Coordinates of C-alpha atoms and ligand atoms in Angstrom, one line a residue:
X1 CA 93.8 97.2 136.1
X2 CA 92.0 97.6 132.8
X3 CA 94.0 94.8 131.4
X4 CA 92.8 92.5 134.2
X5 CA 89.2 93.3 133.6
X6 CA 89.6 92.9 129.8
X7 CA 91.2 89.5 130.4
X8 CA 88.2 88.5 132.4
X9 CA 89.6 88.3 135.9
X10 CA 86.8 88.7 138.4
X11 CA 88.3 87.6 141.7
X12 CA 86.9 87.4 145.2
X13 CA 88.9 86.3 148.2
X14 CA 86.4 84.8 150.7
X15 CA 89.1 82.6 152.2
X16 CA 90.8 85.7 153.6
X17 CA 87.7 86.4 155.6
X18 CA 88.2 83.2 157.7
X19 CA 90.1 83.4 161.0
X20 CA 93.7 84.2 160.2
X21 CA 95.1 80.9 161.5
X22 CA 93.6 79.2 158.4
X23 CA 96.1 80.8 155.9
X24 CA 99.2 82.9 155.4
X25 CA 99.2 85.7 152.9
X26 CA 102.0 85.2 150.4
X27 CA 104.2 87.4 148.4
X28 CA 104.8 85.7 145.1
X29 CA 108.2 84.3 144.1
X30 CA 108.8 85.4 140.5
X31 CA 110.6 83.0 138.1
X32 CA 113.1 83.8 135.4
X33 CA 111.3 83.2 132.1
X34 CA 107.7 81.8 132.1
X35 CA 106.5 80.0 129.0
X36 CA 103.0 78.8 128.4
X37 CA 103.2 75.0 127.6
X38 CA 99.6 74.0 127.6
X39 CA 96.4 76.1 128.0
X40 CA 92.9 74.8 128.4
X41 CA 90.8 77.0 126.2
X42 CA 87.3 75.6 126.9
X43 CA 87.9 75.8 130.6
X44 CA 89.2 79.4 130.3
X45 CA 86.1 80.4 128.4
X46 CA 83.8 78.8 130.9
X47 CA 85.5 80.7 133.6
X48 CA 84.9 84.0 131.8
X49 CA 88.4 84.6 130.5
X50 CA 89.4 86.0 127.2
X51 CA 91.3 83.2 125.6
X52 CA 93.4 85.5 123.3
X53 CA 94.6 87.7 126.1
X54 CA 95.4 84.9 128.5
X55 CA 97.3 83.0 125.9
X56 CA 99.6 86.0 125.4
X57 CA 102.8 86.6 127.3
X58 CA 100.7 88.4 130.0
X59 CA 98.9 85.1 130.7
X60 CA 102.2 83.2 131.1
X61 CA 103.3 85.8 133.7
X62 CA 100.2 85.3 135.7
X63 CA 100.3 81.5 135.5
X64 CA 103.9 81.7 136.8
X65 CA 103.1 83.9 139.7
X66 CA 105.2 86.8 138.3
X67 CA 102.2 89.0 137.8
X68 CA 99.2 89.1 140.1
X69 CA 95.9 89.9 138.5
X70 CA 93.9 92.8 139.9
X71 CA 91.8 91.7 142.9
X72 CA 94.1 88.8 143.8
X73 CA 95.1 88.3 147.5
X74 CA 97.6 85.3 147.2
X75 CA 97.7 83.0 150.2
X76 CA 98.8 79.5 151.3
X77 CA 96.2 77.5 153.1
X78 CA 96.9 75.7 156.4
X79 CA 95.8 72.2 156.8
X80 CA 96.7 68.9 158.6
X81 CA 96.3 65.4 157.3
X82 CA 96.7 61.7 158.1
X83 CA 99.4 60.6 155.8
X84 CA 99.3 56.8 155.5
X85 CA 97.5 56.8 158.9
X86 CA 99.7 59.3 160.7
X87 CA 98.5 62.8 161.5
X88 CA 100.8 65.6 160.4
X89 CA 100.7 69.4 160.2
X90 CA 100.9 70.2 156.4
X91 CA 99.5 73.1 154.5
X92 CA 100.2 74.4 151.0
X93 CA 104.0 73.9 150.8
X94 CA 104.2 74.6 147.1
X95 CA 100.9 76.1 146.2
X96 CA 99.4 79.6 146.3
X97 CA 95.7 80.4 146.0
X98 CA 95.5 83.6 144.0
X99 CA 91.8 84.0 144.6
X100 CA 88.3 82.8 143.6
X101 CA 87.2 83.5 140.1
X102 CA 83.5 84.4 139.9
X103 CA 82.3 83.1 136.6
X104 CA 79.8 84.8 134.3
X105 CA 77.1 82.4 135.5
X106 CA 77.8 83.0 139.1
X107 CA 80.1 80.1 139.9
X108 CA 83.0 80.4 142.3
X109 CA 86.3 78.6 141.6
X110 CA 89.6 78.6 143.4
X111 CA 92.5 79.5 141.1
X112 CA 95.6 78.0 142.5
X113 CA 99.2 77.9 141.3
X114 CA 100.9 74.6 142.1
X115 CA 104.7 74.7 142.1
X116 CA 104.8 78.4 142.8
X117 CA 107.6 78.5 145.4
X118 CA 108.2 78.1 149.2
X119 CA 105.6 79.1 151.8
X120 CA 105.6 79.0 155.6
X121 CA 104.2 75.4 155.2
X122 CA 107.0 74.1 153.0
X123 CA 108.9 72.3 155.7
X124 CA 112.0 70.8 154.0
X125 CA 110.6 71.2 150.4
X126 CA 111.7 73.6 147.7
X127 CA 108.1 74.7 146.9
X128 CA 108.6 73.8 143.3
X129 CA 107.3 71.2 140.8
X130 CA 108.8 69.6 137.7
X131 CA 107.3 69.7 134.2
X132 CA 106.6 65.9 133.9
X133 CA 104.4 65.6 137.0
X134 CA 102.5 68.9 136.2
X135 CA 101.8 67.7 132.7
X136 CA 100.7 64.4 134.2
X137 CA 98.2 66.1 136.4
X138 CA 97.0 68.1 133.4
X139 CA 96.4 65.0 131.3
X140 CA 94.8 62.8 134.0
X141 CA 92.6 65.5 135.6
X142 CA 91.3 66.5 132.2
X143 CA 90.7 62.9 131.3
X144 CA 88.8 62.4 134.6
X145 CA 86.6 65.5 133.7
X146 CA 85.8 64.0 130.3
X147 CA 85.0 60.7 132.0
X148 CA 82.3 62.5 134.0
X149 CA 84.1 62.2 137.3
X150 CA 84.1 65.2 139.7
X151 CA 87.6 66.6 139.7
X152 CA 89.8 69.7 140.0
X153 CA 90.9 70.9 136.6
X154 CA 94.0 72.2 134.9
X155 CA 93.8 75.6 133.3
X156 CA 97.5 75.9 132.2
X157 CA 101.0 74.6 132.7
X158 CA 103.9 77.0 132.3
X159 CA 107.6 76.2 132.5
X160 CA 109.6 78.6 134.7
X161 CA 112.8 78.7 132.8
X162 CA 114.5 77.4 136.0
X163 CA 115.8 74.0 136.9
X164 CA 114.8 72.1 140.0
X165 CA 116.8 69.4 141.7
X166 CA 115.3 66.0 142.2
X167 CA 117.2 62.8 141.5
X168 CA 118.4 64.8 138.5
X169 CA 118.0 68.3 137.3
X170 CA 114.6 68.8 135.8
X171 CA 112.7 71.7 134.2
X172 CA 110.6 73.6 136.7
X173 CA 106.9 74.1 136.0
X174 CA 103.7 75.5 137.5
X175 CA 100.2 74.2 137.1
X176 CA 97.2 76.4 137.4
X177 CA 94.6 74.3 139.2
X178 CA 90.9 75.2 139.3
X179 CA 88.8 73.7 142.0
X180 CA 85.3 74.1 143.5
X181 CA 87.4 74.8 146.6
X182 CA 90.5 73.4 148.2
X183 CA 88.8 72.6 151.5
X184 CA 89.9 69.2 152.6
X185 CA 89.1 66.8 155.4
X186 CA 92.6 67.9 156.6
X187 CA 91.4 71.5 156.8
X188 CA 88.9 70.4 159.4
X189 CA 91.5 68.3 161.2
X190 CA 93.7 71.4 161.4
X191 CA 90.8 73.4 162.8
X192 CA 89.8 70.7 165.3
X193 CA 93.5 70.4 166.4
X194 CA 93.7 74.0 167.3
X195 CA 91.0 73.4 169.9
X196 CA 88.9 76.6 169.2
X197 CA 85.3 75.7 168.6
X198 CA 84.7 79.2 167.3
X199 CA 87.2 78.8 164.6
X200 CA 86.0 75.3 163.7
X201 CA 82.4 76.7 163.5
X202 CA 83.6 79.6 161.3
X203 CA 85.2 77.0 158.9
X204 CA 82.1 74.8 158.9
X205 CA 79.8 77.8 158.3
X206 CA 82.1 78.9 155.5
X207 CA 82.0 75.4 153.9
X208 CA 78.2 75.2 154.2
X209 CA 77.7 78.6 152.6
X210 CA 80.1 77.7 149.8
X211 CA 79.2 74.1 149.0
X212 CA 75.9 73.2 150.7
X213 CA 73.8 76.4 151.0
X214 CA 70.7 74.3 150.9
X215 CA 71.4 72.9 154.4
X216 CA 72.0 76.3 156.1
X217 CA 68.7 76.4 157.8
X218 CA 68.6 72.7 158.9
X219 CA 68.1 72.0 162.6
X220 CA 71.6 70.6 163.0
X221 CA 73.4 71.9 160.0
X222 CA 76.8 70.5 161.0
X223 CA 75.3 67.0 161.1
X224 CA 73.8 67.8 157.6
X225 CA 77.3 68.8 156.5
X226 CA 78.7 65.4 157.6
X227 CA 75.9 63.7 155.7
X228 CA 76.5 65.7 152.6
X229 CA 80.2 65.0 152.5
X230 CA 79.6 61.3 153.1
X231 CA 77.2 61.3 150.2
X232 CA 79.6 63.1 147.8
X233 CA 82.5 60.9 148.7
X234 CA 80.5 57.7 148.4
X235 CA 79.5 58.9 144.9
X236 CA 83.0 59.9 143.9
X237 CA 84.8 56.8 145.0
X238 CA 82.1 54.6 143.3
X239 CA 82.9 56.5 140.1
X240 CA 86.6 55.8 140.5
X241 CA 85.9 52.1 140.9
X242 CA 83.8 52.2 137.7
X243 CA 86.8 53.2 135.5
X244 CA 89.6 51.5 137.4
X245 CA 91.1 54.8 138.7
X246 CA 93.6 54.3 141.6
X247 CA 94.2 57.6 143.4
X248 CA 97.3 56.3 145.1
X249 CA 97.5 58.6 148.1
X250 CA 94.2 58.9 149.8
X251 CA 95.6 60.8 152.7
X252 CA 93.0 62.9 154.5
X253 CA 94.6 66.1 153.1
X254 CA 94.0 64.8 149.6
X255 CA 90.2 64.3 150.2
X256 CA 88.1 67.3 149.3
X257 CA 84.9 68.4 151.1
X258 CA 83.3 69.3 147.7
X259 CA 83.6 65.7 146.5
X260 CA 86.1 66.5 143.7
X261 CA 89.1 64.3 143.0
X262 CA 92.3 66.2 144.0
X263 CA 96.0 65.7 143.9
X264 CA 97.1 63.7 140.9
X265 CA 100.5 62.6 142.3
X266 CA 100.9 58.8 142.1
X267 CA 97.5 58.0 140.6
X268 CA 97.1 55.7 137.6
X269 CA 94.6 53.5 135.9
X270 CA 94.4 49.8 136.3
X271 CA 94.9 47.6 133.2
X272 CA 94.3 44.0 134.3
X273 CA 91.5 43.7 136.8
X274 CA 93.0 43.0 140.3
X275 CA 91.7 44.6 143.4
X276 CA 95.2 44.4 144.9
X277 CA 96.6 46.7 142.2
X278 CA 99.0 49.4 143.6
X279 CA 101.2 51.7 141.5
X280 CA 102.6 54.1 144.0
X281 CA 106.2 53.4 144.9
X282 CA 105.7 54.5 148.5
X283 CA 102.5 52.5 149.1
X284 CA 104.4 49.4 150.2
X285 CA 101.6 47.9 152.3
X286 CA 99.0 48.5 149.6
X287 CA 97.0 50.7 151.9
X288 CA 95.6 52.5 148.9
X289 CA 95.2 49.6 146.5
X290 CA 92.3 49.7 144.1
X291 CA 90.1 47.4 146.2
X292 CA 90.9 49.3 149.4
X293 CA 89.7 52.7 148.2
X294 CA 86.1 52.4 149.3
X295 CA 87.2 51.3 152.8
X296 CA 89.8 54.1 153.0
X297 CA 87.1 56.6 152.0
X298 CA 85.1 55.4 155.1
X299 CA 88.2 55.7 157.3
X300 CA 88.8 59.3 156.1
X301 CA 85.2 60.2 156.6
X302 CA 85.5 59.0 160.2
X303 CA 88.4 61.4 160.7
X304 CA 86.1 64.1 159.2
X305 CA 83.3 63.2 161.6
X306 CA 85.7 63.3 164.6
X307 CA 86.9 66.8 163.7
X308 CA 83.2 67.9 163.7
X309 CA 82.4 66.5 167.1
X310 CA 82.4 69.8 169.0
X311 CA 79.8 71.1 166.6
X312 CA 77.5 68.1 166.5
X313 CA 76.2 68.3 170.1
X314 CA 77.1 70.0 173.3
X315 CA 77.4 66.6 175.0
X316 CA 80.5 64.8 173.8
X317 CA 78.8 61.4 174.2
X318 CA 75.8 62.5 172.1
X319 CA 78.0 63.9 169.5
X320 CA 79.9 60.7 169.2
X321 CA 76.7 58.8 168.8
X322 CA 75.5 61.1 166.1
X323 CA 78.8 60.8 164.2
X324 CA 78.9 57.1 164.5
X325 CA 75.4 56.8 163.2
X326 CA 76.3 58.7 160.0
X327 CA 79.6 57.0 159.5
X328 CA 77.8 53.6 159.7
X329 CA 75.6 54.7 156.7
X330 CA 78.6 55.0 154.4
X331 CA 79.3 51.4 153.5
X332 CA 75.8 50.8 152.3
X333 CA 75.6 54.2 150.5
X334 CA 78.9 53.4 148.7
X335 CA 77.6 49.9 147.8
X336 CA 74.3 51.4 146.4
X337 CA 76.3 53.8 144.2
X338 CA 78.6 51.0 143.2
X339 CA 75.8 48.6 142.3
X340 CA 74.0 51.3 140.3
X341 CA 77.2 52.0 138.4
X342 CA 78.0 48.4 137.7
X343 CA 74.5 47.6 136.6
X344 CA 74.8 50.5 134.1
X345 CA 78.1 49.0 132.9
X346 CA 76.2 45.9 132.1
X347 CA 73.2 47.7 130.5
X348 CA 70.9 46.9 133.4
X349 CA 68.3 49.5 134.4
X350 CA 66.2 47.9 137.1
X351 CA 67.2 46.0 140.2
X352 CA 67.2 42.3 140.9
X353 CA 68.5 40.6 144.0
X354 CA 70.9 38.4 142.0
X355 CA 72.6 41.4 140.2
X356 CA 75.4 41.5 142.7
X357 CA 76.4 37.9 142.2
X358 CA 76.2 38.4 138.4
X359 CA 78.6 41.4 138.8
X360 CA 80.9 39.6 141.3
X361 CA 81.1 36.5 139.1
X362 CA 82.2 38.6 136.2
X363 CA 84.8 40.4 138.2
X364 CA 86.3 37.2 139.7
X365 CA 86.6 35.7 136.2
X366 CA 88.3 38.8 135.1
X367 CA 90.7 38.6 137.9
X368 CA 91.5 34.9 137.3
X369 CA 92.0 35.4 133.6
X370 CA 93.9 38.7 134.1
X371 CA 91.4 40.4 131.8
X372 CA 91.9 44.1 131.0
X373 CA 89.2 46.0 133.0
X374 CA 88.4 48.7 130.4
X375 CA 88.6 46.4 127.4
X376 CA 86.4 43.7 128.9
X377 CA 83.5 46.2 129.4
X378 CA 84.3 47.7 126.0
X379 CA 84.0 44.3 124.3
X380 CA 80.7 43.6 126.1
X381 CA 79.5 47.0 125.0
X382 CA 80.4 46.3 121.4
X383 CA 78.7 42.9 121.6
X384 CA 82.0 41.2 121.0
X385 CA 82.4 38.8 124.0
X386 CA 84.8 36.8 121.8
X387 CA 87.2 39.6 122.1
X388 CA 87.7 39.1 125.8
X389 CA 90.5 36.8 127.1
X390 CA 87.8 34.8 128.9
X391 CA 85.8 33.9 125.9
X392 CA 87.2 30.4 125.6
X393 CA 86.1 29.4 129.1
X394 CA 82.9 27.6 129.7
X395 CA 82.4 29.5 132.9
X396 CA 82.3 32.8 130.9
X397 CA 80.0 31.4 128.3
X398 CA 77.6 30.4 131.0
X399 CA 77.9 33.8 132.6
X400 CA 77.2 35.5 129.3
X401 CA 74.1 33.5 128.8
X402 CA 72.8 34.4 132.3
X403 CA 73.6 38.1 131.6
X404 CA 71.7 37.9 128.3
X405 CA 68.7 36.4 130.1
X406 CA 68.9 39.1 132.7
X407 CA 68.8 41.8 130.0
X408 CA 65.8 40.1 128.4
X409 CA 63.9 40.2 131.7
X410 CA 63.9 44.0 131.8
X411 CA 61.3 46.1 130.0
X412 CA 63.8 48.4 128.4
X413 CA 64.8 47.8 124.8
X414 CA 68.1 46.3 123.6
X415 CA 68.9 49.7 122.1
X416 CA 68.5 51.6 125.3
X417 CA 70.5 49.0 127.2
X418 CA 73.3 49.2 124.6
X419 CA 73.2 53.0 124.9
X420 CA 73.5 52.8 128.7
X421 CA 76.5 50.6 128.3
X422 CA 78.2 53.0 125.8
X423 CA 77.6 55.9 128.2
X424 CA 79.0 53.9 131.2
X425 CA 82.0 52.1 129.7
X426 CA 84.8 54.3 128.4
X427 CA 86.5 53.0 125.2
X428 CA 89.7 54.9 126.2
X429 CA 91.3 55.8 129.5
X430 CA 94.7 57.4 130.1
X431 CA 96.7 54.2 129.9
X432 CA 99.9 54.5 131.8
X433 CA 102.1 53.7 128.9
X434 CA 100.4 56.3 126.7
X435 CA 100.8 58.9 129.4
X436 CA 104.4 58.0 129.9
X437 CA 105.0 58.2 126.1
X438 CA 103.5 61.7 126.0
X439 CA 105.5 62.9 128.9
X440 CA 108.7 61.5 127.6
X441 CA 108.3 63.3 124.2
X442 CA 107.5 66.5 126.1
X443 CA 110.3 66.3 128.6
X444 CA 113.1 64.9 126.5
X445 CA 112.4 66.4 123.0
X446 CA 110.2 69.4 123.9
X447 CA 107.7 67.7 121.6
X448 CA 104.1 68.3 122.8
X449 CA 102.3 66.8 119.8
X450 CA 102.2 63.4 121.4
X451 CA 100.5 64.8 124.5
X452 CA 98.1 66.9 122.4
X453 CA 97.0 63.8 120.4
X454 CA 96.4 61.9 123.6
X455 CA 94.5 64.8 125.2
X456 CA 92.3 64.9 122.1
X457 CA 91.4 61.2 122.3
X458 CA 90.8 61.4 126.1
X459 CA 88.4 64.3 125.6
X460 CA 85.7 62.0 124.3
X461 CA 86.2 58.6 126.0
X462 CA 82.6 57.4 125.3
X463 CA 82.7 58.0 121.6
X464 CA 83.9 54.6 120.4
X465 CA 85.5 56.1 117.2
X466 CA 87.9 54.2 114.9
X467 CA 90.7 56.7 115.7
X468 CA 90.6 55.6 119.3
X469 CA 91.4 52.0 118.6
X470 CA 95.1 52.6 118.8
X471 CA 94.7 54.1 122.3
X472 CA 92.6 51.1 123.6
X473 CA 95.5 48.7 123.6
X474 CA 96.9 47.7 126.9
X475 CA 100.7 47.9 127.3
X476 CA 103.0 45.1 126.0
X477 CA 103.7 42.6 128.8
X478 CA 106.7 43.7 130.9
X479 CA 108.7 42.2 133.7
X480 CA 108.9 45.6 135.4
X481 CA 105.8 46.7 137.3
X482 CA 104.6 50.2 136.5
X483 CA 105.5 52.6 139.4
X484 CA 104.3 56.1 140.2
X485 CA 105.7 58.8 142.5
X486 CA 104.3 61.5 144.6
X487 CA 105.5 64.9 145.9
X488 CA 107.7 65.1 142.8
Ligands
AMP1 P1 101.1 65.7 148.5 O1 101.8 64.4 148.7 O2 101.3 66.3 147.1 O3 99.7 65.6 148.9 O4 101.8 66.7 149.5 C1 101.9 66.5 150.9 C2 102.4 67.8 151.5 O5 103.7 68.0 151.1 C3 101.6 69.0 151.2 O6 101.6 69.8 152.3 C4 102.4 69.7 150.1 O7 102.2 71.1 150.0 C5 103.9 69.3 150.5 N1 104.8 69.3 149.4 C6 104.8 68.5 148.3 N2 105.9 68.8 147.5 C7 106.5 69.9 148.0 C8 107.6 70.7 147.7 N3 108.3 70.4 146.5 N4 107.9 71.7 148.4 C9 107.2 72.0 149.6 N5 106.2 71.3 150.0 C10 105.8 70.2 149.2
MG2 MG1 98.2 66.9 148.7

């Protein structure tokens, strides 16, 4: 017990106070020999942990689920979800929430082990995860954090000392995920599906208290809840579009209520700009293609609204009207966020009617010329339009002239406009080939130095330093499309 307190554990388990259908308490499944592979020291410190104590063997045992810290009440959460449009009963099939860490400044964060063994929601799965995908989540979620995009985070990855069977035998691993919460649209779908308005209300009240306490006294707080979630998702997805992030599996169980990005399975960043870009091997129809993400966000929010109907109004018809009204706000709200973000990428502070066509024209040229998304904005930020693949085209030169005139029309100085661009256009993103290279070295040679170097570069994406130049290059052309996998 003393050891737990010294380490900085300060757990509460508010989730266990929800109606019991929402979770199942779990007895951990110990693994043979836990070994700490990566540990996020700044995150550990911000959560109130002693870095030294957690880095020791004791920490590895906790991150593997072999040792449960004082105050933990491990559980698996129940949830449902539309997977590629089809509603299924899901739940944590390979994850265990060990509790909510209360930080020194009063924050509350879920501490969840992912890959920690079977649960009552595992269906056919083994409850385990492989090292490669867990390191991938570590790299990409930390890169997203550094990019300023709301996200779950990765505190640690441990190997278990056990092999897991996929297409081949792979080293097993567990990732410790930190999240504002793991409440999902699918959690509400699960509650709605059970048909008990009392349980649904308990979940909604819990959510409001945890994430939106400022709406607690609103006249119709459940309608406010819907508005808040719509607002956060519109902001989040606009931010994804700004950096070319493709989530890959925007099922409703992978959409948080807090507005954090969650579930880094098949996600990847786009190189050449093309709204039709899809990386996930199972997304054959392109449902979750880059350009479809905003629309899918709206579809998912409509599912959220449906699940809230019994709380919105006593009369079903009125409830539907209220929900539809809010859902119809989303496209414009998204668009507003998107335009603000794109203006910033072009160094524009104020609004003009023609901005949208200025942006659209650039994007369509980028698509026609197969221009790299990140590097085009990087070149514009650096004042090197000649570095873009479009520079030889008259169309681009004309566009560039119009853009310069647009910048001259605003009151703000050239310097502040340049600074805005630097703050809005990352010089580096986790390029797929760089991520793969780091994972290969880690998996095949047990060499983690490639990953560490990548993590270091990705930690300051807006720095525009000389050392980053190497990481800005897109991959060499290949005949094979890049493919990602989920549930691995
Ligand atoms: P995901 O595609 O990661 O969002 O997962 C969808 C569902 O499958 C969730 O309920 C997961 O908990 C479950 N799942 C994924 N991988 C496994 C596994 N290896 N064992 C058991 N359940 C899994
Ligand atoms: Mg998931």
